[in-house]
């Protein structure tokens, strides 16, 4: 079947990222290139209200991360390295280069923000500007975790349990689990829209994706923290201009001084705003998100 996308006015493609990894992408617009990365449990479709607005001024590439949606789901090993943010970031850089974009801005929500953070560190000559939506740095969130955080973000600790426990438990109640997760992220009535829920559910019903999701979180609690520690020991910090947006009514906004957490890992300019919503800013307040991103991406 031909690649498809739910983003209006965009065309879908499968882009080779090397090593047999195919990445689903939706592409639209013209102008300076911008890469949009989704979080969990979404796919690139989460940007469907934001991407067309950005496409009025930018060439927009929205992708499914490795393991998610319709992108490749490679096997993993004991160190979960195939789902490290380093590996996932390398995929996305390869996609942009394959499309002819050697330098670009990147916007990441949730897991996509963590991939974007790693990408900006590992590929500083490629990433010109960085926007992160509703996250603090991974190492910071683990280091400062308390009972309240563990209760609100229980999946951080559930999904990292050894295979096959979380995979089989989710398989036994896939729709219940997914709907609970999605409704818990939003603080806006009617978000996510039912057709988006169905799209996310289509992908989540694939056991390979559920396993990949678990591997993503297992990597975050292991090899990703190793990479972060190596950065700290080497004094490697972000240098690009950074925009942080967060939901003022969500866990991140209520738990952290978000801008300060990013200034701790950056030597570049850091700016940002809390918005009156929950975790899924791009679905709850797409017009505001698009407005903030347009201003930032235009420099």
PDB file of C-alpha atoms in Angstrom:
ATOM      1  CA  UNK A   1       0.000   0.000   0.000  1.00  0.00           C
ATOM      2  CA  UNK A   2       1.131   3.570  -0.676  1.00  0.00           C
ATOM      3  CA  UNK A   3       2.266   5.536   2.390  1.00  0.00           C
ATOM      4  CA  UNK A   4      -0.489   7.640   3.948  1.00  0.00           C
ATOM      5  CA  UNK A   5      -0.813  10.587   6.313  1.00  0.00           C
ATOM      6  CA  UNK A   6      -3.615  12.384   8.148  1.00  0.00           C
ATOM      7  CA  UNK A   7      -1.942  15.790   7.796  1.00  0.00           C
ATOM      8  CA  UNK A   8      -3.929  17.885   5.279  1.00  0.00           C
ATOM      9  CA  UNK A   9      -1.990  19.028   2.229  1.00  0.00           C
ATOM     10  CA  UNK A  10       1.019  16.839   2.989  1.00  0.00           C
ATOM     11  CA  UNK A  11       2.260  13.857   1.032  1.00  0.00           C
ATOM     12  CA  UNK A  12       3.510  10.689   2.706  1.00  0.00           C
ATOM     13  CA  UNK A  13       6.705   8.824   1.935  1.00  0.00           C
ATOM     14  CA  UNK A  14       8.923   6.124   3.364  1.00  0.00           C
ATOM     15  CA  UNK A  15      12.486   7.369   3.665  1.00  0.00           C
ATOM     16  CA  UNK A  16      15.484   5.067   3.973  1.00  0.00           C
ATOM     17  CA  UNK A  17      17.548   5.948   7.033  1.00  0.00           C
ATOM     18  CA  UNK A  18      20.224   3.274   6.527  1.00  0.00           C
ATOM     19  CA  UNK A  19      20.760  -0.199   7.991  1.00  0.00           C
ATOM     20  CA  UNK A  20      17.408  -1.327   6.606  1.00  0.00           C
ATOM     21  CA  UNK A  21      15.445   1.251   8.629  1.00  0.00           C
ATOM     22  CA  UNK A  22      12.510   2.836   6.823  1.00  0.00           C
ATOM     23  CA  UNK A  23      10.985   5.945   8.381  1.00  0.00           C
ATOM     24  CA  UNK A  24       7.447   7.091   7.592  1.00  0.00           C
ATOM     25  CA  UNK A  25       7.370  10.806   6.826  1.00  0.00           C
ATOM     26  CA  UNK A  26       4.798  13.415   5.875  1.00  0.00           C
ATOM     27  CA  UNK A  27       6.176  16.370   3.917  1.00  0.00           C
ATOM     28  CA  UNK A  28       4.683  19.713   3.000  1.00  0.00           C
ATOM     29  CA  UNK A  29       5.320  23.403   2.499  1.00  0.00           C
ATOM     30  CA  UNK A  30       8.346  25.344   1.314  1.00  0.00           C
ATOM     31  CA  UNK A  31      11.039  27.403   2.945  1.00  0.00           C
ATOM     32  CA  UNK A  32      13.604  26.634   5.656  1.00  0.00           C
ATOM     33  CA  UNK A  33      13.357  22.988   6.792  1.00  0.00           C
ATOM     34  CA  UNK A  34      11.765  21.978  10.094  1.00  0.00           C
ATOM     35  CA  UNK A  35      11.569  18.448  11.497  1.00  0.00           C
ATOM     36  CA  UNK A  36       8.614  17.567  13.777  1.00  0.00           C
ATOM     37  CA  UNK A  37       8.965  14.617  16.171  1.00  0.00           C
ATOM     38  CA  UNK A  38       6.022  13.131  18.077  1.00  0.00           C
ATOM     39  CA  UNK A  39       5.844  11.542  21.512  1.00  0.00           C
ATOM     40  CA  UNK A  40       4.305   8.454  23.083  1.00  0.00           C
ATOM     41  CA  UNK A  41       1.756   7.075  22.374  1.00  0.00           C
ATOM     42  CA  UNK A  42       1.237   9.305  19.346  1.00  0.00           C
ATOM     43  CA  UNK A  43       2.521   9.209  15.761  1.00  0.00           C
ATOM     44  CA  UNK A  44       3.358  12.003  13.321  1.00  0.00           C
ATOM     45  CA  UNK A  45      -0.422  12.539  12.959  1.00  0.00           C
ATOM     46  CA  UNK A  46      -0.367  14.447  16.251  1.00  0.00           C
ATOM     47  CA  UNK A  47       0.930  17.466  14.271  1.00  0.00           C
ATOM     48  CA  UNK A  48      -1.982  17.579  11.837  1.00  0.00           C
ATOM     49  CA  UNK A  49      -3.303  20.956  13.078  1.00  0.00           C
ATOM     50  CA  UNK A  50       0.142  22.544  13.548  1.00  0.00           C
ATOM     51  CA  UNK A  51       2.060  21.294  10.512  1.00  0.00           C
ATOM     52  CA  UNK A  52      -0.120  22.954   7.820  1.00  0.00           C
ATOM     53  CA  UNK A  53       0.278  26.342   9.547  1.00  0.00           C
ATOM     54  CA  UNK A  54       4.056  25.964   9.721  1.00  0.00           C
ATOM     55  CA  UNK A  55       4.058  24.828   6.089  1.00  0.00           C
ATOM     56  CA  UNK A  56       2.976  28.315   5.046  1.00  0.00           C
ATOM     57  CA  UNK A  57       6.533  29.475   5.815  1.00  0.00           C
ATOM     58  CA  UNK A  58       8.664  26.352   6.164  1.00  0.00           C
ATOM     59  CA  UNK A  59       9.368  23.001   4.568  1.00  0.00           C
ATOM     60  CA  UNK A  60       7.905  20.702   7.209  1.00  0.00           C
ATOM     61  CA  UNK A  61       8.861  17.063   7.686  1.00  0.00           C
ATOM     62  CA  UNK A  62       6.839  15.136  10.289  1.00  0.00           C
ATOM     63  CA  UNK A  63       7.968  11.575  10.926  1.00  0.00           C
ATOM     64  CA  UNK A  64       7.159   8.458  12.901  1.00  0.00           C
ATOM     65  CA  UNK A  65      10.045   7.675  15.226  1.00  0.00           C
ATOM     66  CA  UNK A  66      11.789   4.327  14.905  1.00  0.00           C
ATOM     67  CA  UNK A  67       9.495   1.736  16.491  1.00  0.00           C
ATOM     68  CA  UNK A  68       6.380   3.925  16.289  1.00  0.00           C
ATOM     69  CA  UNK A  69       3.557   4.239  13.798  1.00  0.00           C
ATOM     70  CA  UNK A  70       4.507   2.930  10.378  1.00  0.00           C
ATOM     71  CA  UNK A  71       8.281   3.252  10.769  1.00  0.00           C
ATOM     72  CA  UNK A  72      10.604   0.258  11.068  1.00  0.00           C
ATOM     73  CA  UNK A  73      10.674  -1.731  14.289  1.00  0.00           C
ATOM     74  CA  UNK A  74      14.102  -3.361  14.506  1.00  0.00           C
ATOM     75  CA  UNK A  75      15.017  -6.140  16.902  1.00  0.00           C
ATOM     76  CA  UNK A  76      16.690  -5.113  20.130  1.00  0.00           C
ATOM     77  CA  UNK A  77      19.197  -6.609  22.543  1.00  0.00           C
ATOM     78  CA  UNK A  78      20.110  -6.625  26.181  1.00  0.00           C
ATOM     79  CA  UNK A  79      21.403  -3.053  26.263  1.00  0.00           C
ATOM     80  CA  UNK A  80      18.382  -1.744  24.271  1.00  0.00           C
ATOM     81  CA  UNK A  81      20.814   0.268  22.117  1.00  0.00           C
ATOM     82  CA  UNK A  82      18.652   0.059  18.928  1.00  0.00           C
ATOM     83  CA  UNK A  83      16.113   2.222  20.787  1.00  0.00           C
ATOM     84  CA  UNK A  84      18.569   4.610  22.381  1.00  0.00           C
ATOM     85  CA  UNK A  85      17.824   8.240  21.646  1.00  0.00           C
ATOM     86  CA  UNK A  86      21.204   8.308  19.883  1.00  0.00           C
ATOM     87  CA  UNK A  87      20.042   5.675  17.382  1.00  0.00           C
ATOM     88  CA  UNK A  88      16.615   7.261  16.985  1.00  0.00           C
ATOM     89  CA  UNK A  89      18.171  10.689  16.431  1.00  0.00           C
ATOM     90  CA  UNK A  90      20.557   9.314  13.814  1.00  0.00           C
ATOM     91  CA  UNK A  91      17.555   7.972  11.871  1.00  0.00           C
ATOM     92  CA  UNK A  92      16.008  11.395  11.721  1.00  0.00           C
ATOM     93  CA  UNK A  93      19.189  13.160  10.648  1.00  0.00           C
ATOM     94  CA  UNK A  94      19.548  10.580   7.879  1.00  0.00           C
ATOM     95  CA  UNK A  95      15.960  11.285   6.767  1.00  0.00           C
ATOM     96  CA  UNK A  96      16.597  15.020   6.559  1.00  0.00           C
ATOM     97  CA  UNK A  97      19.835  14.519   4.661  1.00  0.00           C
ATOM     98  CA  UNK A  98      18.109  12.104   2.283  1.00  0.00           C
ATOM     99  CA  UNK A  99      15.589  14.882   1.589  1.00  0.00           C
ATOM    100  CA  UNK A 100      18.415  17.329   0.917  1.00  0.00           C
ATOM    101  CA  UNK A 101      18.310  19.209   4.233  1.00  0.00           C
ATOM    102  CA  UNK A 102      21.812  19.324   5.719  1.00  0.00           C
ATOM    103  CA  UNK A 103      20.834  21.997   8.271  1.00  0.00           C
ATOM    104  CA  UNK A 104      17.417  22.276   9.898  1.00  0.00           C
ATOM    105  CA  UNK A 105      15.406  23.109  12.995  1.00  0.00           C
ATOM    106  CA  UNK A 106      13.814  20.373  15.078  1.00  0.00           C
ATOM    107  CA  UNK A 107      10.691  20.413  17.232  1.00  0.00           C
ATOM    108  CA  UNK A 108       9.998  17.504  19.556  1.00  0.00           C
ATOM    109  CA  UNK A 109       7.118  16.662  21.860  1.00  0.00           C
ATOM    110  CA  UNK A 110       7.522  14.154  24.715  1.00  0.00           C
ATOM    111  CA  UNK A 111       9.710  11.251  23.466  1.00  0.00           C
ATOM    112  CA  UNK A 112      10.373  13.251  20.327  1.00  0.00           C
ATOM    113  CA  UNK A 113      11.742  16.040  22.493  1.00  0.00           C
ATOM    114  CA  UNK A 114      14.185  13.589  24.043  1.00  0.00           C
ATOM    115  CA  UNK A 115      15.278  12.451  20.595  1.00  0.00           C
ATOM    116  CA  UNK A 116      15.635  16.101  19.572  1.00  0.00           C
ATOM    117  CA  UNK A 117      17.762  16.836  22.663  1.00  0.00           C
ATOM    118  CA  UNK A 118      20.125  13.978  21.822  1.00  0.00           C
ATOM    119  CA  UNK A 119      20.174  15.012  18.145  1.00  0.00           C
ATOM    120  CA  UNK A 120      21.226  18.551  19.011  1.00  0.00           C
ATOM    121  CA  UNK A 121      24.094  17.197  21.128  1.00  0.00           C
ATOM    122  CA  UNK A 122      25.262  14.533  18.666  1.00  0.00           C
ATOM    123  CA  UNK A 123      24.712  16.549  15.457  1.00  0.00           C
ATOM    124  CA  UNK A 124      25.296  20.197  16.388  1.00  0.00           C
ATOM    125  CA  UNK A 125      26.272  21.130  12.823  1.00  0.00           C
ATOM    126  CA  UNK A 126      22.938  19.855  11.506  1.00  0.00           C
ATOM    127  CA  UNK A 127      20.526  21.159  14.162  1.00  0.00           C
ATOM    128  CA  UNK A 128      20.234  24.944  14.004  1.00  0.00           C
ATOM    129  CA  UNK A 129      17.379  25.523  16.459  1.00  0.00           C
ATOM    130  CA  UNK A 130      15.629  23.286  18.982  1.00  0.00           C
ATOM    131  CA  UNK A 131      12.112  23.412  20.427  1.00  0.00           C
ATOM    132  CA  UNK A 132      10.943  20.973  23.107  1.00  0.00           C
ATOM    133  CA  UNK A 133       7.327  20.523  24.156  1.00  0.00           C
ATOM    134  CA  UNK A 134       6.352  19.521  27.699  1.00  0.00           C
ATOM    135  CA  UNK A 135       9.534  17.868  28.860  1.00  0.00           C
ATOM    136  CA  UNK A 136      12.447  18.524  31.159  1.00  0.00           C
ATOM    137  CA  UNK A 137      15.748  16.738  30.412  1.00  0.00           C
ATOM    138  CA  UNK A 138      15.504  12.982  30.969  1.00  0.00           C
ATOM    139  CA  UNK A 139      18.372  12.774  33.460  1.00  0.00           C
ATOM    140  CA  UNK A 140      16.879  15.641  35.460  1.00  0.00           C
ATOM    141  CA  UNK A 141      13.466  13.995  35.669  1.00  0.00           C
ATOM    142  CA  UNK A 142      14.926  10.689  36.848  1.00  0.00           C
ATOM    143  CA  UNK A 143      17.254  12.358  39.349  1.00  0.00           C
ATOM    144  CA  UNK A 144      14.447  14.413  40.908  1.00  0.00           C
ATOM    145  CA  UNK A 145      11.723  11.764  40.777  1.00  0.00           C
ATOM    146  CA  UNK A 146       9.561  11.473  43.890  1.00  0.00           C
ATOM    147  CA  UNK A 147       6.394   9.624  44.820  1.00  0.00           C
ATOM    148  CA  UNK A 148       4.135  12.194  43.167  1.00  0.00           C
ATOM    149  CA  UNK A 149       6.057  12.023  39.884  1.00  0.00           C
ATOM    150  CA  UNK A 150       6.179   8.212  39.964  1.00  0.00           C
ATOM    151  CA  UNK A 151       2.421   8.107  40.518  1.00  0.00           C
ATOM    152  CA  UNK A 152       1.628  10.505  37.676  1.00  0.00           C
ATOM    153  CA  UNK A 153       4.186   9.020  35.274  1.00  0.00           C
ATOM    154  CA  UNK A 154       3.832   5.394  36.315  1.00  0.00           C
ATOM    155  CA  UNK A 155       4.495   4.112  32.761  1.00  0.00           C
ATOM    156  CA  UNK A 156       8.111   5.286  33.063  1.00  0.00           C
ATOM    157  CA  UNK A 157       8.555   2.492  35.596  1.00  0.00           C
ATOM    158  CA  UNK A 158       6.025   0.006  34.224  1.00  0.00           C
ATOM    159  CA  UNK A 159       7.302  -0.111  30.638  1.00  0.00           C
ATOM    160  CA  UNK A 160      10.930  -0.677  31.666  1.00  0.00           C
ATOM    161  CA  UNK A 161      10.140  -3.970  33.408  1.00  0.00           C
ATOM    162  CA  UNK A 162      11.769  -7.025  31.802  1.00  0.00           C
ATOM    163  CA  UNK A 163      10.225  -8.499  28.686  1.00  0.00           C
ATOM    164  CA  UNK A 164       7.554  -9.834  28.297  1.00  0.00           C
ATOM    165  CA  UNK A 165       5.672  -8.538  31.360  1.00  0.00           C
ATOM    166  CA  UNK A 166       4.549  -5.080  30.147  1.00  0.00           C
ATOM    167  CA  UNK A 167       4.107  -6.282  26.558  1.00  0.00           C
ATOM    168  CA  UNK A 168       1.745  -9.086  27.583  1.00  0.00           C
ATOM    169  CA  UNK A 169      -0.186  -6.968  30.073  1.00  0.00           C
ATOM    170  CA  UNK A 170      -0.808  -4.295  27.426  1.00  0.00           C
ATOM    171  CA  UNK A 171      -1.770  -6.981  24.899  1.00  0.00           C
ATOM    172  CA  UNK A 172      -4.492  -8.123  27.291  1.00  0.00           C
ATOM    173  CA  UNK A 173      -6.106  -4.667  27.499  1.00  0.00           C
ATOM    174  CA  UNK A 174      -4.711  -2.627  24.622  1.00  0.00           C
ATOM    175  CA  UNK A 175      -7.607  -0.251  24.009  1.00  0.00           C
ATOM    176  CA  UNK A 176      -8.308   0.307  27.709  1.00  0.00           C
ATOM    177  CA  UNK A 177      -4.643   1.059  28.376  1.00  0.00           C
ATOM    178  CA  UNK A 178      -4.247   3.380  25.400  1.00  0.00           C
ATOM    179  CA  UNK A 179      -7.424   5.357  26.025  1.00  0.00           C
ATOM    180  CA  UNK A 180      -6.515   5.764  29.694  1.00  0.00           C
ATOM    181  CA  UNK A 181      -3.062   6.973  28.752  1.00  0.00           C
ATOM    182  CA  UNK A 182      -4.333   9.460  26.163  1.00  0.00           C
ATOM    183  CA  UNK A 183      -7.094  10.859  28.358  1.00  0.00           C
ATOM    184  CA  UNK A 184      -4.641  11.268  31.218  1.00  0.00           C
ATOM    185  CA  UNK A 185      -2.319  13.384  29.078  1.00  0.00           C
ATOM    186  CA  UNK A 186      -4.932  15.931  28.025  1.00  0.00           C
ATOM    187  CA  UNK A 187      -6.571  18.647  30.110  1.00  0.00           C
ATOM    188  CA  UNK A 188      -8.835  19.742  27.259  1.00  0.00           C
ATOM    189  CA  UNK A 189     -12.316  18.369  26.594  1.00  0.00           C
ATOM    190  CA  UNK A 190     -12.521  16.372  23.374  1.00  0.00           C
ATOM    191  CA  UNK A 191      -8.742  15.933  23.010  1.00  0.00           C
ATOM    192  CA  UNK A 192      -7.573  13.743  21.471  1.00  0.00           C
ATOM    193  CA  UNK A 193     -10.202  13.633  18.744  1.00  0.00           C
ATOM    194  CA  UNK A 194     -11.677  10.187  18.190  1.00  0.00           C
ATOM    195  CA  UNK A 195     -10.213   9.770  14.717  1.00  0.00           C
ATOM    196  CA  UNK A 196      -6.759  10.383  16.155  1.00  0.00           C
ATOM    197  CA  UNK A 197      -7.461   7.869  18.911  1.00  0.00           C
ATOM    198  CA  UNK A 198      -8.343   5.334  16.241  1.00  0.00           C
ATOM    199  CA  UNK A 199      -5.122   6.067  14.354  1.00  0.00           C
ATOM    200  CA  UNK A 200      -3.031   5.642  17.499  1.00  0.00           C
ATOM    201  CA  UNK A 201      -4.964   2.494  18.358  1.00  0.00           C
ATOM    202  CA  UNK A 202      -4.338   1.066  14.875  1.00  0.00           C
ATOM    203  CA  UNK A 203      -0.622   1.361  15.479  1.00  0.00           C
ATOM    204  CA  UNK A 204      -0.744   0.257  19.121  1.00  0.00           C
ATOM    205  CA  UNK A 205      -2.494  -2.974  18.181  1.00  0.00           C
ATOM    206  CA  UNK A 206       0.754  -4.064  16.522  1.00  0.00           C
ATOM    207  CA  UNK A 207       2.665  -6.105  19.145  1.00  0.00           C
ATOM    208  CA  UNK A 208       5.906  -5.027  17.497  1.00  0.00           C
ATOM    209  CA  UNK A 209       5.123  -1.400  18.290  1.00  0.00           C
ATOM    210  CA  UNK A 210       4.252  -2.158  21.905  1.00  0.00           C
ATOM    211  CA  UNK A 211       7.567  -3.982  22.266  1.00  0.00           C
ATOM    212  CA  UNK A 212       9.370  -1.057  20.609  1.00  0.00           C
ATOM    213  CA  UNK A 213       7.702   1.372  23.013  1.00  0.00           C
ATOM    214  CA  UNK A 214       8.938  -0.699  25.941  1.00  0.00           C
ATOM    215  CA  UNK A 215      12.422  -0.762  24.425  1.00  0.00           C
ATOM    216  CA  UNK A 216      12.326   3.016  24.028  1.00  0.00           C
ATOM    217  CA  UNK A 217      11.601   3.414  27.756  1.00  0.00           C
ATOM    218  CA  UNK A 218      14.076   0.692  28.750  1.00  0.00           C
ATOM    219  CA  UNK A 219      16.757   2.525  26.801  1.00  0.00           C
ATOM    220  CA  UNK A 220      15.793   5.794  28.496  1.00  0.00           C
ATOM    221  CA  UNK A 221      16.349   4.232  31.925  1.00  0.00           C
ATOM    222  CA  UNK A 222      19.685   2.704  30.939  1.00  0.00           C
ATOM    223  CA  UNK A 223      21.863   3.469  27.944  1.00  0.00           C
ATOM    224  CA  UNK A 224      20.394   6.944  27.452  1.00  0.00           C
ATOM    225  CA  UNK A 225      21.366   7.881  31.002  1.00  0.00           C
ATOM    226  CA  UNK A 226      24.851   6.520  30.299  1.00  0.00           C
ATOM    227  CA  UNK A 227      25.103   8.827  27.297  1.00  0.00           C
ATOM    228  CA  UNK A 228      23.851  11.760  29.389  1.00  0.00           C
ATOM    229  CA  UNK A 229      26.426  11.007  32.072  1.00  0.00           C
ATOM    230  CA  UNK A 230      29.195  10.906  29.463  1.00  0.00           C
ATOM    231  CA  UNK A 231      28.055  14.316  28.219  1.00  0.00           C
ATOM    232  CA  UNK A 232      28.178  15.686  31.746  1.00  0.00           C
ATOM    233  CA  UNK A 233      31.672  14.349  32.344  1.00  0.00           C
ATOM    234  CA  UNK A 234      32.822  15.847  29.042  1.00  0.00           C
ATOM    235  CA  UNK A 235      31.083  19.174  29.659  1.00  0.00           C
ATOM    236  CA  UNK A 236      28.972  18.814  26.519  1.00  0.00           C
ATOM    237  CA  UNK A 237      26.015  21.190  26.564  1.00  0.00           C
ATOM    238  CA  UNK A 238      23.441  22.380  24.067  1.00  0.00           C
ATOM    239  CA  UNK A 239      24.549  25.413  22.070  1.00  0.00           C
ATOM    240  CA  UNK A 240      21.533  26.044  19.817  1.00  0.00           C
ATOM    241  CA  UNK A 241      18.768  28.545  20.581  1.00  0.00           C
ATOM    242  CA  UNK A 242      16.120  26.617  22.493  1.00  0.00           C
ATOM    243  CA  UNK A 243      12.390  27.165  22.957  1.00  0.00           C
ATOM    244  CA  UNK A 244      10.578  25.246  25.686  1.00  0.00           C
ATOM    245  CA  UNK A 245       6.768  25.117  25.715  1.00  0.00           C
ATOM    246  CA  UNK A 246       4.839  23.245  28.361  1.00  0.00           C
ATOM    247  CA  UNK A 247       1.351  22.632  29.638  1.00  0.00           C
ATOM    248  CA  UNK A 248       0.815  24.727  32.745  1.00  0.00           C
ATOM    249  CA  UNK A 249      -1.877  22.273  33.886  1.00  0.00           C
ATOM    250  CA  UNK A 250       0.243  19.158  33.331  1.00  0.00           C
ATOM    251  CA  UNK A 251       2.775  17.261  35.434  1.00  0.00           C
ATOM    252  CA  UNK A 252       5.881  18.862  33.909  1.00  0.00           C
ATOM    253  CA  UNK A 253       4.591  22.403  34.358  1.00  0.00           C
ATOM    254  CA  UNK A 254       3.515  21.760  37.927  1.00  0.00           C
ATOM    255  CA  UNK A 255       6.653  19.879  38.947  1.00  0.00           C
ATOM    256  CA  UNK A 256       9.601  21.774  37.442  1.00  0.00           C
ATOM    257  CA  UNK A 257      10.934  25.211  36.727  1.00  0.00           C
ATOM    258  CA  UNK A 258      11.059  24.138  33.087  1.00  0.00           C
ATOM    259  CA  UNK A 259      13.231  26.947  31.761  1.00  0.00           C
ATOM    260  CA  UNK A 260      15.765  26.489  34.556  1.00  0.00           C
ATOM    261  CA  UNK A 261      16.086  22.744  33.834  1.00  0.00           C
ATOM    262  CA  UNK A 262      17.021  23.541  30.227  1.00  0.00           C
ATOM    263  CA  UNK A 263      19.393  26.349  31.185  1.00  0.00           C
ATOM    264  CA  UNK A 264      21.251  23.801  33.301  1.00  0.00           C
ATOM    265  CA  UNK A 265      22.151  21.826  30.147  1.00  0.00           C
ATOM    266  CA  UNK A 266      22.604  24.679  27.676  1.00  0.00           C
ATOM    267  CA  UNK A 267      25.008  27.496  26.867  1.00  0.00           C
ATOM    268  CA  UNK A 268      22.688  28.946  24.228  1.00  0.00           C
ATOM    269  CA  UNK A 269      19.643  31.149  24.651  1.00  0.00           C
ATOM    270  CA  UNK A 270      16.692  29.476  26.378  1.00  0.00           C
ATOM    271  CA  UNK A 271      13.200  30.936  26.271  1.00  0.00           C
ATOM    272  CA  UNK A 272       9.712  29.550  26.696  1.00  0.00           C
ATOM    273  CA  UNK A 273       6.186  29.700  27.958  1.00  0.00           C
ATOM    274  CA  UNK A 274       3.621  27.665  29.814  1.00  0.00           C
ATOM    275  CA  UNK A 275       0.301  27.267  27.999  1.00  0.00           C
ATOM    276  CA  UNK A 276      -3.103  26.725  29.617  1.00  0.00           C
ATOM    277  CA  UNK A 277      -3.442  23.031  28.771  1.00  0.00           C
ATOM    278  CA  UNK A 278      -2.129  19.581  29.613  1.00  0.00           C
ATOM    279  CA  UNK A 279       0.630  17.476  28.097  1.00  0.00           C
ATOM    280  CA  UNK A 280      -0.445  17.386  24.440  1.00  0.00           C
ATOM    281  CA  UNK A 281      -0.016  21.041  23.560  1.00  0.00           C
ATOM    282  CA  UNK A 282      -0.056  20.493  19.796  1.00  0.00           C
ATOM    283  CA  UNK A 283      -3.500  18.876  19.979  1.00  0.00           C
ATOM    284  CA  UNK A 284      -5.003  20.970  22.794  1.00  0.00           C
ATOM    285  CA  UNK A 285      -3.867  24.455  21.687  1.00  0.00           C
ATOM    286  CA  UNK A 286      -2.556  24.037  18.132  1.00  0.00           C
ATOM    287  CA  UNK A 287      -3.012  27.666  17.113  1.00  0.00           C
ATOM    288  CA  UNK A 288      -0.969  28.932  20.052  1.00  0.00           C
ATOM    289  CA  UNK A 289       1.698  26.287  19.523  1.00  0.00           C
ATOM    290  CA  UNK A 290       1.958  27.137  15.826  1.00  0.00           C
ATOM    291  CA  UNK A 291       2.220  30.836  16.645  1.00  0.00           C
ATOM    292  CA  UNK A 292       5.011  30.344  19.196  1.00  0.00           C
ATOM    293  CA  UNK A 293       6.885  27.974  16.898  1.00  0.00           C
ATOM    294  CA  UNK A 294       6.580  30.241  13.875  1.00  0.00           C
ATOM    295  CA  UNK A 295       8.105  33.154  15.769  1.00  0.00           C
ATOM    296  CA  UNK A 296      10.933  31.036  17.144  1.00  0.00           C
ATOM    297  CA  UNK A 297      11.725  29.211  13.913  1.00  0.00           C
ATOM    298  CA  UNK A 298      11.807  32.485  11.977  1.00  0.00           C
ATOM    299  CA  UNK A 299      14.546  33.659  14.347  1.00  0.00           C
TER     300      UNK A 299
END
